[in-house]
mmCIF file of C-alpha atoms in Angstrom:
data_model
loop_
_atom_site.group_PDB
_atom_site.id
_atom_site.type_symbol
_atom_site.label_atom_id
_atom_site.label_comp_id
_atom_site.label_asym_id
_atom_site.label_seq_id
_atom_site.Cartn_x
_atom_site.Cartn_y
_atom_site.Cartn_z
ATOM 1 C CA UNK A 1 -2.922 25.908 -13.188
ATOM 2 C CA UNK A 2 0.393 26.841 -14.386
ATOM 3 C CA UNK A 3 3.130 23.850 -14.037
ATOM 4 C CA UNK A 4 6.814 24.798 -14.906
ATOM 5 C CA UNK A 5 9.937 22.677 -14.601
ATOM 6 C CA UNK A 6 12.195 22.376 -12.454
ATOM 7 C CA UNK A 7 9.119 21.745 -10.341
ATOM 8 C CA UNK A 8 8.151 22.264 -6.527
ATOM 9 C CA UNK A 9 9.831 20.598 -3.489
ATOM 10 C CA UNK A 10 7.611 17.869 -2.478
ATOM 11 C CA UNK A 11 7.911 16.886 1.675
ATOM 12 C CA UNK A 12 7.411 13.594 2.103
ATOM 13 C CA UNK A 13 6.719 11.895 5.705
ATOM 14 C CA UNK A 14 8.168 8.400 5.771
ATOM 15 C CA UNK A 15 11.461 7.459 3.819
ATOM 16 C CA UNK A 16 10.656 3.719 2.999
ATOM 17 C CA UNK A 17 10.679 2.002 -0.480
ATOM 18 C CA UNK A 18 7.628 4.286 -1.207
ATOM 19 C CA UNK A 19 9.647 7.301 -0.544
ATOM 20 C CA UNK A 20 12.343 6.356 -2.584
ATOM 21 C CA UNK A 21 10.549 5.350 -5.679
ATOM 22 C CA UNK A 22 8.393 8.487 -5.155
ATOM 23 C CA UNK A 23 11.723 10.401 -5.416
ATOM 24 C CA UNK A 24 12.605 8.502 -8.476
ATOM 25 C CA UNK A 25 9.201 8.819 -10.207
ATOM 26 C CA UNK A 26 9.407 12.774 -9.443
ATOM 27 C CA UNK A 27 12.891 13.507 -10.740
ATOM 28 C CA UNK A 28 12.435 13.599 -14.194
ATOM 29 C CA UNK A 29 9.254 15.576 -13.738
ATOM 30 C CA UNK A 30 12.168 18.317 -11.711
ATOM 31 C CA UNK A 31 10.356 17.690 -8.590
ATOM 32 C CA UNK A 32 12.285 18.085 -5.433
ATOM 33 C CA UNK A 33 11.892 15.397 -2.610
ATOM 34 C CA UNK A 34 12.926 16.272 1.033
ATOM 35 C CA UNK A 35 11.588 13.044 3.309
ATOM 36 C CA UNK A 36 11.484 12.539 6.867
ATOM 37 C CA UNK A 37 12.020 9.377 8.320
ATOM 38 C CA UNK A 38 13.547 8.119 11.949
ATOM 39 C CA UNK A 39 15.997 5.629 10.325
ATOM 40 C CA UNK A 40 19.448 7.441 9.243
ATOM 41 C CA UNK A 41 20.594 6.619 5.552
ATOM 42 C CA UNK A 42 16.617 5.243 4.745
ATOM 43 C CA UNK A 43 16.086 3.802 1.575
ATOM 44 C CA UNK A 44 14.750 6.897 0.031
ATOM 45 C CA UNK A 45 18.190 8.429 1.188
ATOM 46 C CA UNK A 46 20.246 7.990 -1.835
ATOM 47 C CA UNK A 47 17.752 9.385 -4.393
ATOM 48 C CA UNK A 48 16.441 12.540 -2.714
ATOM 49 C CA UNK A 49 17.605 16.266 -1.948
ATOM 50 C CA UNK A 50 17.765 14.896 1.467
ATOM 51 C CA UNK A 51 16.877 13.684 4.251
ATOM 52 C CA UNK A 52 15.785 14.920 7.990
ATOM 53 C CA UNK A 53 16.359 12.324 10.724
ATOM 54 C CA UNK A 54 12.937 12.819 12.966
ATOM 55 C CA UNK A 55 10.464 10.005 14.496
ATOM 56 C CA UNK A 56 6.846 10.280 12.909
ATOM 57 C CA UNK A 57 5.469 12.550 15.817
ATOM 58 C CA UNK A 58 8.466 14.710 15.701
ATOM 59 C CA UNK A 59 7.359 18.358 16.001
ATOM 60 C CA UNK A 60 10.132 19.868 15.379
ATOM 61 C CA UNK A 61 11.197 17.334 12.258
ATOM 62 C CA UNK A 62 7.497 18.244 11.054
ATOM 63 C CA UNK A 63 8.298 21.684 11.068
ATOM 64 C CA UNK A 64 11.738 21.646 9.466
ATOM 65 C CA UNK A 65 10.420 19.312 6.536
ATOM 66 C CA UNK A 66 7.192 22.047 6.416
ATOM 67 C CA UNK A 67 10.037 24.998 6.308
ATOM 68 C CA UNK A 68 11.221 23.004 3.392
ATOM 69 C CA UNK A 69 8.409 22.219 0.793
ATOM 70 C CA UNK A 70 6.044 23.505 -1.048
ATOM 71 C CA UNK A 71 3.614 20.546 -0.564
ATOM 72 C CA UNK A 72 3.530 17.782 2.083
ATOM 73 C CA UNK A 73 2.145 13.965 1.575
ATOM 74 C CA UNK A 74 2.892 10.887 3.153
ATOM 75 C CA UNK A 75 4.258 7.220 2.307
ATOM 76 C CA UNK A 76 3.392 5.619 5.991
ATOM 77 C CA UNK A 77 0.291 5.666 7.880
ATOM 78 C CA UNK A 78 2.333 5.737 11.131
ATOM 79 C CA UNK A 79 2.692 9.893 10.124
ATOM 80 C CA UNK A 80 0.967 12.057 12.595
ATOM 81 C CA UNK A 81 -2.418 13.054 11.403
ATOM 82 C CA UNK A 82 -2.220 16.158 14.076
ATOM 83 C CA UNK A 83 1.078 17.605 13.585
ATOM 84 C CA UNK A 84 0.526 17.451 9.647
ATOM 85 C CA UNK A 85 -2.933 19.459 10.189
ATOM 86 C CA UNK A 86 -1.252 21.670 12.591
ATOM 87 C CA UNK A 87 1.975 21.962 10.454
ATOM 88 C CA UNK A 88 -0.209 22.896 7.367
ATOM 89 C CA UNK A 89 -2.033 25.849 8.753
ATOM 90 C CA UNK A 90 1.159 27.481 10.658
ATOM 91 C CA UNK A 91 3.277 26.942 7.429
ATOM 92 C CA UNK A 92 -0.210 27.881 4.638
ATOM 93 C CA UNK A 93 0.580 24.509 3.312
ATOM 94 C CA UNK A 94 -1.312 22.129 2.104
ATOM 95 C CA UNK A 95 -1.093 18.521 2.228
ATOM 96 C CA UNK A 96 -2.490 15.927 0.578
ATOM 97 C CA UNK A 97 -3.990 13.036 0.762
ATOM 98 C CA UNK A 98 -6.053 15.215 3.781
ATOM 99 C CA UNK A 99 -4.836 14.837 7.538
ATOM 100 C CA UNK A 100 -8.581 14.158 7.911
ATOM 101 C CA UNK A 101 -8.257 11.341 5.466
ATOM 102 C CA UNK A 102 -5.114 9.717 7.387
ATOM 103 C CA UNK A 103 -7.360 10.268 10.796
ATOM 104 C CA UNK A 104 -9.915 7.699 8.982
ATOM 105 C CA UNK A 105 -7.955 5.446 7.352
ATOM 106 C CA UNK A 106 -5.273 4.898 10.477
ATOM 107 C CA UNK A 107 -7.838 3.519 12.673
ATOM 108 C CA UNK A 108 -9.625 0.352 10.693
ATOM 109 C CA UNK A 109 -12.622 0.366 12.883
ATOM 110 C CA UNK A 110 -13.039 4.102 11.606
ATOM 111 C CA UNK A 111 -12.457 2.913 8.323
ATOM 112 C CA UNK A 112 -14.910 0.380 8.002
ATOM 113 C CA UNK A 113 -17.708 2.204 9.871
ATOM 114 C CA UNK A 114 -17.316 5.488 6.947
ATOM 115 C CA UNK A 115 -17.117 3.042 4.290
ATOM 116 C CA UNK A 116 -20.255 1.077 5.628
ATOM 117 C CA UNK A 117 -22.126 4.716 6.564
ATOM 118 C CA UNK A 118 -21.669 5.508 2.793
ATOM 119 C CA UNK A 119 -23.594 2.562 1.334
ATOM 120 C CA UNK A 120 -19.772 1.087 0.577
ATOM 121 C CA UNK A 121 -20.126 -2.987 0.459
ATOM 122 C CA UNK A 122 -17.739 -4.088 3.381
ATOM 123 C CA UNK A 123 -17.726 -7.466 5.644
ATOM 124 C CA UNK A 124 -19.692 -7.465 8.660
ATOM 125 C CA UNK A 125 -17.139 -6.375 11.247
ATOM 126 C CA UNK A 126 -17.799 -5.644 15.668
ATOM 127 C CA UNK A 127 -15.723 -3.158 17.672
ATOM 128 C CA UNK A 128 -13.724 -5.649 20.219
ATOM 129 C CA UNK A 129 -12.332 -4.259 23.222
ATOM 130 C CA UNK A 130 -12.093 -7.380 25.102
ATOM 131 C CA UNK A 131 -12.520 -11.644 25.109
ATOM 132 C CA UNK A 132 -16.560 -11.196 25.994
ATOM 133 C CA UNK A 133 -17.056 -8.823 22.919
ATOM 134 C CA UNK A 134 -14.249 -11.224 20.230
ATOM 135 C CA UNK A 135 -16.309 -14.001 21.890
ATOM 136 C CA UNK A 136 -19.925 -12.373 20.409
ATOM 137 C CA UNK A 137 -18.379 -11.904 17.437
ATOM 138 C CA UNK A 138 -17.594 -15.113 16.911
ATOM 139 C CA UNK A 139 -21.255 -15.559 18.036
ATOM 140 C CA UNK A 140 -22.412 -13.648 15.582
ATOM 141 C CA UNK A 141 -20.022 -14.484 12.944
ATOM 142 C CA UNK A 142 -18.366 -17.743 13.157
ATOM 143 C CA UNK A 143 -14.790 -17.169 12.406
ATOM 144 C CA UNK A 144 -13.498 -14.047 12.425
ATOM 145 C CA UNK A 145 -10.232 -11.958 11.642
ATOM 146 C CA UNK A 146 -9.165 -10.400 14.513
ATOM 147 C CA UNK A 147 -7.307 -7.068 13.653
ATOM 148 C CA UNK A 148 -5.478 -4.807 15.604
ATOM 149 C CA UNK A 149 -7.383 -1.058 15.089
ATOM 150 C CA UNK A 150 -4.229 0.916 14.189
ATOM 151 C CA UNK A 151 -0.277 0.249 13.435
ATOM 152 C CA UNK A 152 -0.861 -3.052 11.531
ATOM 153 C CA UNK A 153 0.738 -3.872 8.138
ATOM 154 C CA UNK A 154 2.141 -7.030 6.180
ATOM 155 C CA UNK A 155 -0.550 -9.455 8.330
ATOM 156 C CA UNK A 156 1.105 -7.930 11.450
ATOM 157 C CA UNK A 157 -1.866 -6.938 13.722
ATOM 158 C CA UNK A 158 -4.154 -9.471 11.841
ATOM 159 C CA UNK A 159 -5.206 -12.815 13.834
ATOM 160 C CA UNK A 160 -7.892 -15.634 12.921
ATOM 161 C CA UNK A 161 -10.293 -16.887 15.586
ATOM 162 C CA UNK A 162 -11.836 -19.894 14.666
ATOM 163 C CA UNK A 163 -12.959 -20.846 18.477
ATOM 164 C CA UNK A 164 -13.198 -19.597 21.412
ATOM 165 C CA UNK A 165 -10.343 -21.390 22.844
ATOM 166 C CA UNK A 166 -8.329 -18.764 21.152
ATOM 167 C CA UNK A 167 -10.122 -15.791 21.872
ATOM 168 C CA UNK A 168 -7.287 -15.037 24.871
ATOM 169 C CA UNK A 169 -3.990 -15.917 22.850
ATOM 170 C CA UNK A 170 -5.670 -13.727 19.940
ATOM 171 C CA UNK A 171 -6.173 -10.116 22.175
ATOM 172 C CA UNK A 172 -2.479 -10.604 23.656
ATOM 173 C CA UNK A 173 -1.550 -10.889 20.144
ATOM 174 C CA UNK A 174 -2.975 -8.049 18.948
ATOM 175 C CA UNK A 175 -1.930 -6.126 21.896
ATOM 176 C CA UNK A 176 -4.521 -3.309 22.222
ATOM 177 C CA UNK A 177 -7.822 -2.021 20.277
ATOM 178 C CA UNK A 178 -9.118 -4.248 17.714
ATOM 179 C CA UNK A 179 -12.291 -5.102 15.592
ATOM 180 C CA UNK A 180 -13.289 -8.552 14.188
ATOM 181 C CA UNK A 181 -14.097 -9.040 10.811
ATOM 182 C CA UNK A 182 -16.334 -11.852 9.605
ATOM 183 C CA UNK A 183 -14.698 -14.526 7.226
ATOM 184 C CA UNK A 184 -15.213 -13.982 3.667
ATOM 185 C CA UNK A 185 -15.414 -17.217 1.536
ATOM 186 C CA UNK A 186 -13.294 -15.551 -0.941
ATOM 187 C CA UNK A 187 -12.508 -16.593 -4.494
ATOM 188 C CA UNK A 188 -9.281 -14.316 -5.092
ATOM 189 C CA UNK A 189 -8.383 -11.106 -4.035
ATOM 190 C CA UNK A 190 -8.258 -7.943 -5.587
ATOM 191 C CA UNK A 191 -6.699 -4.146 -5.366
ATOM 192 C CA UNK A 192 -7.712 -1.353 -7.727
ATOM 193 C CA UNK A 193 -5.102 1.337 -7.361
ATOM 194 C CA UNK A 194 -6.922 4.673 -7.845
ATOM 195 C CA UNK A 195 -5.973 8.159 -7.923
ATOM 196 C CA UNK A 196 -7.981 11.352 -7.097
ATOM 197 C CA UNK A 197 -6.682 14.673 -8.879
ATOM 198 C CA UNK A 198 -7.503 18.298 -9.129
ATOM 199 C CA UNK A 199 -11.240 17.698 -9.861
ATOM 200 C CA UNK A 200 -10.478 14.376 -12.062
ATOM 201 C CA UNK A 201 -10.480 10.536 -11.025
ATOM 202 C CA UNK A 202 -8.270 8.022 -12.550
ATOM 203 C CA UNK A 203 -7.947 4.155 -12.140
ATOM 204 C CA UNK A 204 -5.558 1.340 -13.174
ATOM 205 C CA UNK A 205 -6.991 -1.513 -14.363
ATOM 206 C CA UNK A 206 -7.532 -4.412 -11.366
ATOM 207 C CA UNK A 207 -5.195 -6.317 -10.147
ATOM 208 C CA UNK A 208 -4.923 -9.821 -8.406
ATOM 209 C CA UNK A 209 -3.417 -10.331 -5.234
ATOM 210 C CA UNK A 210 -1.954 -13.709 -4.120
ATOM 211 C CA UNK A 211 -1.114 -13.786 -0.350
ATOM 212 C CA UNK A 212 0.300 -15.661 1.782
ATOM 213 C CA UNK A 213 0.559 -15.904 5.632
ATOM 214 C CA UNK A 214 -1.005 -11.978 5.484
ATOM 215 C CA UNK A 215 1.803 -11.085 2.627
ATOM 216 C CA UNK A 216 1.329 -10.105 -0.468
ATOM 217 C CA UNK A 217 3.644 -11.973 -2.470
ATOM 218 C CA UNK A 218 2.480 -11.531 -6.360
ATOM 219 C CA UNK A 219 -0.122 -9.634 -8.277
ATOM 220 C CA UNK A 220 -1.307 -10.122 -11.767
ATOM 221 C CA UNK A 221 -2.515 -7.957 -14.042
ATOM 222 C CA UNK A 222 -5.026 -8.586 -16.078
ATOM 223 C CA UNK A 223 -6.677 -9.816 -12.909
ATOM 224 C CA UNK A 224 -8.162 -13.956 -13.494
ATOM 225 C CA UNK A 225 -11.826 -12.786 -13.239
ATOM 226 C CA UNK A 226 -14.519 -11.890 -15.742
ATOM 227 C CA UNK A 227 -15.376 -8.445 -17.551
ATOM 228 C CA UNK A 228 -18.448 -7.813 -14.873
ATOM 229 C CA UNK A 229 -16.497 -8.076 -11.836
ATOM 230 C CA UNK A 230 -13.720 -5.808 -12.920
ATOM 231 C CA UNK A 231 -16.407 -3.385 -13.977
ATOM 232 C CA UNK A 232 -17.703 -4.103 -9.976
ATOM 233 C CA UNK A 233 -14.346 -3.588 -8.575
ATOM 234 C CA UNK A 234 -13.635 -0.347 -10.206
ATOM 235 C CA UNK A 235 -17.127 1.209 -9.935
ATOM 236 C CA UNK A 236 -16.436 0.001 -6.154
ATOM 237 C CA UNK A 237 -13.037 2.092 -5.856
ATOM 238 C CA UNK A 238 -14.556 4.954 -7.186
ATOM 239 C CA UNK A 239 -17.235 4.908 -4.198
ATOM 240 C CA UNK A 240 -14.391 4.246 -1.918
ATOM 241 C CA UNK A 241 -12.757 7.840 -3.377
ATOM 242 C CA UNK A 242 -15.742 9.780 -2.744
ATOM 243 C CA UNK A 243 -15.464 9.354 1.233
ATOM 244 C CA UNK A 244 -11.591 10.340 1.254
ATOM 245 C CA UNK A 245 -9.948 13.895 1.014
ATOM 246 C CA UNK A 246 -7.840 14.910 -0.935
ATOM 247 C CA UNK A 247 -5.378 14.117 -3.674
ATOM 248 C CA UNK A 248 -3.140 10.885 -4.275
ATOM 249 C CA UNK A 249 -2.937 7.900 -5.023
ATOM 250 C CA UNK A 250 -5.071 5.255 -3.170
ATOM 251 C CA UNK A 251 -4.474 1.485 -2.954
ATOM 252 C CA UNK A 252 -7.596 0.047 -2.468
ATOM 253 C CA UNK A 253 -8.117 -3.936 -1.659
ATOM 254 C CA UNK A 254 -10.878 -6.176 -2.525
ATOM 255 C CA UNK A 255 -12.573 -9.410 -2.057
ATOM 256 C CA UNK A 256 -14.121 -11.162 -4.787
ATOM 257 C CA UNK A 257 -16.602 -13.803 -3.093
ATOM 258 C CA UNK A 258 -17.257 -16.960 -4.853
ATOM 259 C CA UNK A 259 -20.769 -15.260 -6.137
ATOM 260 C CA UNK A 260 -18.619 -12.634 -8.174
ATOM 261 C CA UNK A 261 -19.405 -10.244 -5.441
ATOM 262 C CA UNK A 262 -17.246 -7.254 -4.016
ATOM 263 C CA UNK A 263 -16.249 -5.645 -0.463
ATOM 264 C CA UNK A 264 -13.502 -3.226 0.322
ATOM 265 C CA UNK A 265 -10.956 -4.986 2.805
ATOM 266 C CA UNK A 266 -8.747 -2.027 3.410
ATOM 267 C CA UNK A 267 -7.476 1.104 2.302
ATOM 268 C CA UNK A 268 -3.994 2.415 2.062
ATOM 269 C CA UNK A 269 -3.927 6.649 1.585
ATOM 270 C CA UNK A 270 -0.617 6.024 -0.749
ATOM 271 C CA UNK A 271 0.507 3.894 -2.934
ATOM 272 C CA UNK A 272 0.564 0.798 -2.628
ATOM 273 C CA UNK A 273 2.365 -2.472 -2.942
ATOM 274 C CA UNK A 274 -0.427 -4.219 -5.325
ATOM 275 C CA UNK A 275 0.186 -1.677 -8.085
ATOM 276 C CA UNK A 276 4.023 -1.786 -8.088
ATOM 277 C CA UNK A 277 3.844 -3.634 -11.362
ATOM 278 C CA UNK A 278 2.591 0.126 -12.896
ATOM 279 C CA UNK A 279 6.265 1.114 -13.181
ATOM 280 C CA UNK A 280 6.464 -0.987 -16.182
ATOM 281 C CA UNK A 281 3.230 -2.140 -16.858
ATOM 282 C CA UNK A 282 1.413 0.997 -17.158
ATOM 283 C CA UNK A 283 1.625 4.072 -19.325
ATOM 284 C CA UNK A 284 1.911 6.179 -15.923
ATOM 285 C CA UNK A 285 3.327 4.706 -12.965
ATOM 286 C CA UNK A 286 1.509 4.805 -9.496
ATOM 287 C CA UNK A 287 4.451 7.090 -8.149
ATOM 288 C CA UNK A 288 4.833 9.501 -10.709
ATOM 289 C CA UNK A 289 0.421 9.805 -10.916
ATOM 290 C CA UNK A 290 1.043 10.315 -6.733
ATOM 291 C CA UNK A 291 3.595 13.125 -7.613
ATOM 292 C CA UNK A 292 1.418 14.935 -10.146
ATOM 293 C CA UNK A 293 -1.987 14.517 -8.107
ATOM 294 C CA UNK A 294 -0.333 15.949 -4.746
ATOM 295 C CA UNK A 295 1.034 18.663 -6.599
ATOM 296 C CA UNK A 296 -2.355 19.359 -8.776
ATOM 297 C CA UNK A 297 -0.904 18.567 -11.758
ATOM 298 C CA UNK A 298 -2.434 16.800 -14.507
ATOM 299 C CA UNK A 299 -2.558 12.933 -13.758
ATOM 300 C CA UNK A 300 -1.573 10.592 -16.503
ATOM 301 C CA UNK A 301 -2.458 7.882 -18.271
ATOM 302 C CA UNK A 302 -3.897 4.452 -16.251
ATOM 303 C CA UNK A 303 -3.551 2.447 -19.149
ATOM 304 C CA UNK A 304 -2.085 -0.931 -19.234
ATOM 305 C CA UNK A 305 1.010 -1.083 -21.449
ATOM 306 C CA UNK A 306 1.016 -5.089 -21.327
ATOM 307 C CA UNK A 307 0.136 -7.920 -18.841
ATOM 308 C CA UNK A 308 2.405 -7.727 -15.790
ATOM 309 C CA UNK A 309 3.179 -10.048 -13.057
ATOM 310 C CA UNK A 310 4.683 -8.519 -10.175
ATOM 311 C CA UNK A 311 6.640 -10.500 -7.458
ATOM 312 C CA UNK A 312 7.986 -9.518 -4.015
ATOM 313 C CA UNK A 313 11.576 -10.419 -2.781
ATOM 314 C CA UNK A 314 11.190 -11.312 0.991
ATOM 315 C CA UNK A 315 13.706 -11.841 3.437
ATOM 316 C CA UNK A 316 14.372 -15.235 3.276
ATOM 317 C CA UNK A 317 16.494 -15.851 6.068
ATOM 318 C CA UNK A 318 15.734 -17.179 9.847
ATOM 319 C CA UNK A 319 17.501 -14.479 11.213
ATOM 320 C CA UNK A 320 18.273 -10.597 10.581
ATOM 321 C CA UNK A 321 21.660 -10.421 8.588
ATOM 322 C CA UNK A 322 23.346 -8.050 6.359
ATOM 323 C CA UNK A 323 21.067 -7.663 3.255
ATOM 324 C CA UNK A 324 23.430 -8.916 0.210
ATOM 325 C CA UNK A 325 21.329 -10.217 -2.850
ATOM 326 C CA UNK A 326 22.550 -13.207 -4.639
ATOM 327 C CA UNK A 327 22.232 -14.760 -8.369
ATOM 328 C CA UNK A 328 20.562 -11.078 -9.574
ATOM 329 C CA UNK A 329 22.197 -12.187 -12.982
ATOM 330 C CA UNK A 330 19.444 -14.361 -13.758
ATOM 331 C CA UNK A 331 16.523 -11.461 -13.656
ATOM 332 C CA UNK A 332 19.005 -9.208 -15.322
ATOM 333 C CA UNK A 333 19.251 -11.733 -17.786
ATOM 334 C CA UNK A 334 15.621 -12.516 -18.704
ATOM 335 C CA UNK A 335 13.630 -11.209 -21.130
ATOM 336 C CA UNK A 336 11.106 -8.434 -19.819
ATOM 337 C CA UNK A 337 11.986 -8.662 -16.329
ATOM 338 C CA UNK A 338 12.899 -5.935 -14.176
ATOM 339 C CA UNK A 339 14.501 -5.736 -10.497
ATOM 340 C CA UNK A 340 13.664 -3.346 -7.988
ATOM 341 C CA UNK A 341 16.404 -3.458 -4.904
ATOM 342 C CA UNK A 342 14.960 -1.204 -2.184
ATOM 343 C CA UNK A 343 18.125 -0.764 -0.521
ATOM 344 C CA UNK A 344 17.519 -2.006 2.749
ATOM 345 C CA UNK A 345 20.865 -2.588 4.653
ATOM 346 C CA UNK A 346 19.539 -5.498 7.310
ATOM 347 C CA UNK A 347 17.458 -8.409 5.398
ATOM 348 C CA UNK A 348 15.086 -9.468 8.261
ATOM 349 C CA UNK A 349 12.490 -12.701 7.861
ATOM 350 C CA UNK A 350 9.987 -11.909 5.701
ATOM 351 C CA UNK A 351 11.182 -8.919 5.118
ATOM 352 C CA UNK A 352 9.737 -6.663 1.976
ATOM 353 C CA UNK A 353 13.578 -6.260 0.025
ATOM 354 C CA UNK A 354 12.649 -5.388 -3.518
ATOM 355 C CA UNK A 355 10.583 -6.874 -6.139
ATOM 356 C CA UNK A 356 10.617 -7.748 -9.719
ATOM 357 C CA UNK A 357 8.321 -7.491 -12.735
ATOM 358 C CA UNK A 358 7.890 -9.387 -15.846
ATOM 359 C CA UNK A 359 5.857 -8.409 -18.788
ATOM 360 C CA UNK A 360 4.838 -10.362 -22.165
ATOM 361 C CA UNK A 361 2.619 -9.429 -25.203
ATOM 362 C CA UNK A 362 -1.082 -9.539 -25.078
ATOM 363 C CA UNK A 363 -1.739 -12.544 -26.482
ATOM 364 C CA UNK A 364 0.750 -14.095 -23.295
ATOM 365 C CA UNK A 365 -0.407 -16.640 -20.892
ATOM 366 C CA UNK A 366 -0.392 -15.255 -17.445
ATOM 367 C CA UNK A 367 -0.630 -18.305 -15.980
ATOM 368 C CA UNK A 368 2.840 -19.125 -17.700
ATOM 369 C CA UNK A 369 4.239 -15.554 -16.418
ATOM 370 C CA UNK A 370 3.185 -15.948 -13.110
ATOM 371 C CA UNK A 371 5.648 -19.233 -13.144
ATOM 372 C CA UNK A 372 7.952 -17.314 -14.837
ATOM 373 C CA UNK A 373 7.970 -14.829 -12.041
ATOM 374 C CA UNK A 374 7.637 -17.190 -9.393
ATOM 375 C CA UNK A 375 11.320 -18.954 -10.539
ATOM 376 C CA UNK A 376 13.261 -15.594 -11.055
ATOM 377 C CA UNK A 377 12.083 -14.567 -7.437
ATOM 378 C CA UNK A 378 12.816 -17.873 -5.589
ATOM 379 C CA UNK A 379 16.463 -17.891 -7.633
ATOM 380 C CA UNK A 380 17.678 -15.137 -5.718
ATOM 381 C CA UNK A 381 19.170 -15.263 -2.567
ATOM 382 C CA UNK A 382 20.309 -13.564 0.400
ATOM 383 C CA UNK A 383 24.371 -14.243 1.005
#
C-alpha cells in the first residue's frame, strides 16, 4: 500500500449528516468527497467538492459520481445495491462496504436469517406477509415487534403487537413486507461500532443506547454493564463482521437481556448514530476510521480518550418550520461540551438536527454527565 496526500476522491451515495461529517473527517486526511444525494444544498453540501443532485436509483447520477471517484461507499441504505455493483464493474471501481453486503443488510428478514445461519445469537423472528402469519407469530411468540423488511429507520417501519386485535392496524402501518421479532426482556441496549480494514478488525469500546419511542436519544460510553458482557458484546460484533463484505465502518446494535446475555438487533453498513460520541471521545473518530478503511488505508486507533455522553437534538416542534437553533450559548459555554449543527434547513418533529457531546475525566460519574447532557440538550430550542 502506498498512501500519499492530497488523497483520493471518495464518492459518497447519500448527502445526510453522515455525508457531511464524512467530508469533514476526510479533509484533513486530503481526501476528496463528491456525494450524491436527491435534496439540492444537502447537509453534506457546504463541506464537500460538491455535490450531484440525483435520486438513489439514479443511473445516470450513479454514473457521473462513478466518473468522479476513485472509490465509492455509502451513508444511506436507501442506495441502490444494483446500480453500485453495476457501476463498479463498468467504471473498475470498487466500492466498499460490498453491494452484496448492502443487498443483506437492506432487507432485515435477510439480515436476520445470515446472522442466525452463521451461529450469530439473534431473537427468534417469522417472515410475515400477512394478518394469519403476524397472528402465528404472536402464537408462537407472545408479543412481537412488527418491522417493516426494508426502508425503515428512527422506529419508522417498527410496530408492537401485543394482541391480536392489532394485528390489522399493525400491517397497514407497516405498509408492505415485514417480519416479527419476538420481545426481548431487555436490560439496556447496546451498539459496538466496528470497523473492518484491509485484512485488520478494529472496535470501539461499547456503548449504551437509551431510546425512546424507537429514537435513539443518548448513548454512554463506558456502557453501565459489567467487564463480561462488554467482552460478550464485542466478541459478538466481531462474529457479526465475519458475514459482511467489505470495508467500513459498521454500527452494530445489541440487546443485553436481564441474564447478561447478547443478540444482534440490527445492523447499519455505515456509521452510525450510537458512535457519534467518537468525534471527541475517541482517539479516531468513526468517520475518519470509515474514510481510511474504504480507501485501504491504515485504520486508527479505537481507543477511548475519556467517558462520553452523547445526546441528540430532535426537532422539537409540532409542525415543520424553518430550522433556527436557540440558546446554543449555553453548550458553547460549558465545559467539555461540543455542538454538532447538521445543517438541516426545515426542523421537522422529531427530527435528527444535530447533537452534542460532553466529556469528563475518568474518575467522572456518568450518571452525573448523562444529566449534564440531558439539560444542555433540552435548553436549546427551535425559534
Amino acid at each position: 500500500m502506498t498512501v500519499t496526500v492530497p488523497g483520493s476522491t471518495l464518492g459518497i451515495v447519500g448527502g445526510g449528516q453522515l455525508g457531511r461529517m464524512l467530508a469533514e473527517a476526510a479533509a484533513p486526511l486530503g481526501v476528496e468527497v463528491v456525494v450524491l444525494d436527491p435534496t439540492p444544498d444537502c447537509p453534506a453540501a457546504p463541506v464537500v467538492r460538491d455535490q450531484i443532485v440525483g435520486d438513489f436509483d439514479d443511473p445516470e447520477a450513479f454514473r457521473e459520481l462513478a466518473s468522479r471517484a476513485d472509490v465509492l461507499t455509502f451513508e444511506i441504505e436507501l442506495a441502490d445495491s444494483e446500480l453500485l455493483d453495476e457501476v463498479s464493474d463498468e467504471y473498475d471501481l470498487a466500492v466498499h462496504p460490498s453491494p452484496d453486503t448492502l443487498s443483506l443488510i437492506e432487507d432485515k428478514l435477510v439480515q436476520k436469517r445470515a446472522l442466525d445461519d452463521a451461529g450469530v445469537p439473534v431473537p427468534p423472528f417469522r417472515r410475515v406477509d400477512d394478518a394469519e402469519d403476524l397472528r402465528a407469530a404472536l402464537d408462537e411468540f407472545g408479543s412481537v415487534m412488527l418491522k417493516a423488511r426494508t426502508g425503515g429507520y428512527d422506529g419508522r417501519g417498527n410496530v408492537p403487537v401485543r394482541d391480536e386485535s392489532e394485528v390489522e392496524d399493525a400491517l397497514d402501518a407497516v405498509g408492505g413486507p415485514a417480519m416479527a421479532e419476538a420481545f426481548v426482556d431487555f436490560a439496556r441496549e447496546l451498539s459496538v461500532i466496528a470497523v473492518q480494514g484491509d485484512d485488520e478488525v478494529r472496535t470501539f469500546p461499547v456503548g449504551e443506547n437509551i431510546h425512546e419511542a424507537e429514537i435513539l436519544r443518548e448513548t454512554v460510553v463506558p456502557a453501565r454493564t459489567t467487564d463480561e458482557v462488554l467482552a460478550r458484546a464485542d466478541e459478538v460484533a466481531r462474529d457479526v463482521l465475519s458475514v459482511l463484505d467489505g470495508r467500513g465502518v459498521f454500527g452494530i446494535e445489541l440487546f443485553e437481556t436481564q441474564d447478561g446475555d447478547i443478540s444482534v438487533n440490527e445492523i447499519a453498513p455505515r456509521p452510525h448514530n450510537s458512535g457519534h460520541w467518537t468525534i471527541e471521545g475517541a482517539r479516531t473518530s468513526q468517520f475518519e476510521q470509515h474514510v481510511r478503511a474504504v480507501l485501504g488505508w491504515p485504520l486508527g486507533s479505537t481507543a477511548r480518550r475519556s467517558p462520553t455522553v452523547m445526546a441528540n437534538v430532535l426537532g422539537t416542534v409540532d409542525e415543520s418550520r424553518p430550522a433556527t437553533l436557540g440558546h446554543v450559548e449555553s453548550v458553547l459555554a460549558a465545559e467539555g461540551a461540543s455542538l454538532h449543527w447538521y445543517g438541516k434547513d426545515e426542523a421537522r418533529p422529531l427530527r435528527k438536527m444535530g447533537h452534542l457531546t460532553v466529556i469528563d475525566g475518568d474518575d467522572a460519574d456518568i450518571d452525573s454527565m448523562l444529566t449534564r447532557a440531558r439539560d444542555l440538550r433540552d435548553g436549546l430550542t427551535f425559534e
